[in-house]
Amino acid sequence: GASSTGLYTLSGDKDNGVNINAAVRGGVSDMGTSKLKKAEYVYIGYRATGDMLLRLNTNDSHVRDYMVKYNGETGLHVKRVRLGKGVVARYYQFELQNINGADFELNTLEIKPTILSRRVSSGRA
């Protein structure tokens, strides 16, 4: 890297001794239908060196956070995250964040929603 004070080597897993926060966020999706969807689980294909946080944003207004605990596995693996009961929305967006600078690699994030027959919400998201 370069700045007004000189050239620097960018390496390591810290930024001047501080953990590096990182996140990956997908786009907002209605999964191809205007109908409401109920989701119970998200499946994450990933590898990490520590705990992660899965953030669910529904209908651009309701945010829920779910801890993804590190189990010591070092290779690529799939983790099932149970979402809270009552998560019903048209639009879903997911974000995966590291905690305490954990290194991670995201391979897949998959949701298998139940499509409901209604198109309008009763205020729930």
Short mmCIF file of C-alpha atoms in Angstrom, two decimals:
data_model
loop_
_atom_site.label_atom_id
_atom_site.label_comp_id
_atom_site.label_asym_id
_atom_site.label_seq_id
_atom_site.Cartn_x
_atom_site.Cartn_y
_atom_site.Cartn_z
CA GLY A 1 0.00 0.00 0.00
CA ALA A 2 1.05 3.57 -0.46
CA SER A 3 0.29 6.74 1.46
CA SER A 4 1.81 10.17 1.93
CA THR A 5 4.14 8.65 4.56
CA GLY A 6 5.58 5.92 2.34
CA LEU A 7 5.16 2.41 0.97
CA TYR A 8 3.93 -0.43 3.18
CA THR A 9 3.66 -4.20 2.85
CA LEU A 10 0.08 -5.38 3.19
CA SER A 11 0.20 -8.75 4.92
CA GLY A 12 -1.00 -10.61 7.97
CA ASP A 13 -4.41 -10.86 9.57
CA LYS A 14 -4.35 -7.60 11.56
CA ASP A 15 -4.50 -3.92 10.65
CA ASN A 16 -1.96 -2.18 12.85
CA GLY A 17 -2.70 -4.72 15.60
CA VAL A 18 -6.49 -4.53 15.24
CA ASN A 19 -8.71 -7.40 14.01
CA ILE A 20 -10.00 -6.92 10.47
CA ASN A 21 -13.79 -6.93 10.25
CA ALA A 22 -15.19 -8.42 7.06
CA ALA A 23 -18.63 -9.22 5.68
CA VAL A 24 -20.25 -10.50 2.53
CA ARG A 25 -23.79 -9.40 1.70
CA GLY A 26 -26.04 -10.80 -0.99
CA GLY A 27 -28.60 -8.84 -2.93
CA VAL A 28 -32.23 -8.46 -1.94
CA SER A 29 -34.30 -11.27 -3.45
CA ASP A 30 -37.95 -12.24 -3.67
CA MET A 31 -36.81 -15.66 -4.94
CA GLY A 32 -38.73 -15.26 -8.16
CA THR A 33 -42.21 -14.81 -6.71
CA SER A 34 -44.21 -11.97 -5.23
CA LYS A 35 -45.78 -14.35 -2.72
CA LEU A 36 -44.76 -14.40 0.92
CA LYS A 37 -42.19 -16.95 1.99
CA LYS A 38 -41.62 -18.64 5.34
CA ALA A 39 -38.07 -19.76 6.03
CA GLU A 40 -36.93 -22.01 8.87
CA TYR A 41 -33.33 -22.79 7.93
CA VAL A 42 -30.38 -21.38 6.02
CA TYR A 43 -27.56 -23.66 4.88
CA ILE A 44 -24.10 -22.08 4.72
CA GLY A 45 -21.25 -23.76 2.85
CA TYR A 46 -18.10 -22.16 4.24
CA ARG A 47 -14.84 -22.47 6.12
CA ALA A 48 -13.82 -20.20 9.00
CA THR A 49 -11.32 -19.88 11.83
CA GLY A 50 -13.83 -18.58 14.38
CA ASP A 51 -17.42 -17.64 15.12
CA MET A 52 -19.50 -15.90 12.47
CA LEU A 53 -22.69 -13.85 12.45
CA LEU A 54 -25.50 -14.42 9.97
CA ARG A 55 -27.66 -11.32 9.51
CA LEU A 56 -31.10 -11.65 7.95
CA ASN A 57 -32.81 -8.55 6.59
CA THR A 58 -36.43 -9.03 5.54
CA ASN A 59 -38.51 -6.56 3.56
CA ASP A 60 -35.75 -3.93 3.94
CA SER A 61 -36.84 -3.18 7.49
CA HIS A 62 -36.50 -6.10 9.90
CA VAL A 63 -33.02 -7.31 10.89
CA ARG A 64 -32.32 -10.51 12.82
CA ASP A 65 -28.88 -11.79 13.84
CA TYR A 66 -27.93 -15.44 14.30
CA MET A 67 -24.65 -16.71 15.80
CA VAL A 68 -22.82 -19.32 13.74
CA LYS A 69 -20.56 -21.04 16.28
CA TYR A 70 -17.14 -22.29 15.27
CA ASN A 71 -16.88 -26.04 15.77
CA GLY A 72 -13.16 -26.46 15.06
CA GLU A 73 -13.67 -27.81 11.55
CA THR A 74 -10.99 -26.46 9.21
CA GLY A 75 -12.23 -27.59 5.82
CA LEU A 76 -15.15 -26.49 3.72
CA HIS A 77 -18.37 -27.71 5.33
CA VAL A 78 -22.10 -26.96 5.56
CA LYS A 79 -23.75 -25.52 8.64
CA ARG A 80 -27.51 -25.36 9.12
CA VAL A 81 -28.72 -22.22 10.89
CA ARG A 82 -32.22 -22.31 12.33
CA LEU A 83 -34.05 -19.02 11.83
CA GLY A 84 -36.49 -17.69 14.40
CA LYS A 85 -40.08 -18.81 14.22
CA GLY A 86 -42.41 -16.52 12.40
CA VAL A 87 -39.96 -15.27 9.75
CA VAL A 88 -42.43 -14.53 6.96
CA ALA A 89 -41.55 -12.01 4.25
CA ARG A 90 -41.51 -11.36 0.54
CA TYR A 91 -37.93 -10.03 0.35
CA TYR A 92 -34.87 -11.63 1.96
CA GLN A 93 -31.26 -10.49 2.17
CA PHE A 94 -28.42 -12.27 3.95
CA GLU A 95 -25.08 -11.06 5.25
CA LEU A 96 -22.28 -13.15 6.77
CA GLN A 97 -19.87 -11.32 9.09
CA ASN A 98 -16.73 -12.46 10.85
CA ILE A 99 -16.34 -12.00 14.60
CA ASN A 100 -13.03 -10.96 16.17
CA GLY A 101 -11.30 -10.96 12.79
CA ALA A 102 -11.91 -14.65 11.99
CA ASP A 103 -10.81 -15.61 8.50
CA PHE A 104 -13.61 -17.07 6.38
CA GLU A 105 -14.47 -18.20 2.91
CA LEU A 106 -18.08 -18.40 1.75
CA ASN A 107 -18.94 -21.03 -0.85
CA THR A 108 -22.77 -21.17 -0.75
CA LEU A 109 -25.69 -19.73 1.14
CA GLU A 110 -28.92 -21.56 0.50
CA ILE A 111 -32.45 -21.03 1.76
CA LYS A 112 -35.33 -23.40 1.10
CA PRO A 113 -38.45 -21.38 1.83
CA THR A 114 -42.05 -22.51 1.96
CA ILE A 115 -44.02 -20.41 -0.53
CA LEU A 116 -47.26 -19.19 1.03
CA SER A 117 -50.42 -18.46 -0.93
CA ARG A 118 -50.69 -14.82 0.21
CA ARG A 119 -49.09 -11.90 -1.60
CA VAL A 120 -49.69 -9.20 1.01
CA SER A 121 -48.37 -9.03 4.52
CA SER A 122 -50.35 -8.39 7.66
CA GLY A 123 -47.49 -6.25 8.93
CA ARG A 124 -45.22 -9.18 9.82
CA ALA A 125 -41.77 -9.42 8.33
#
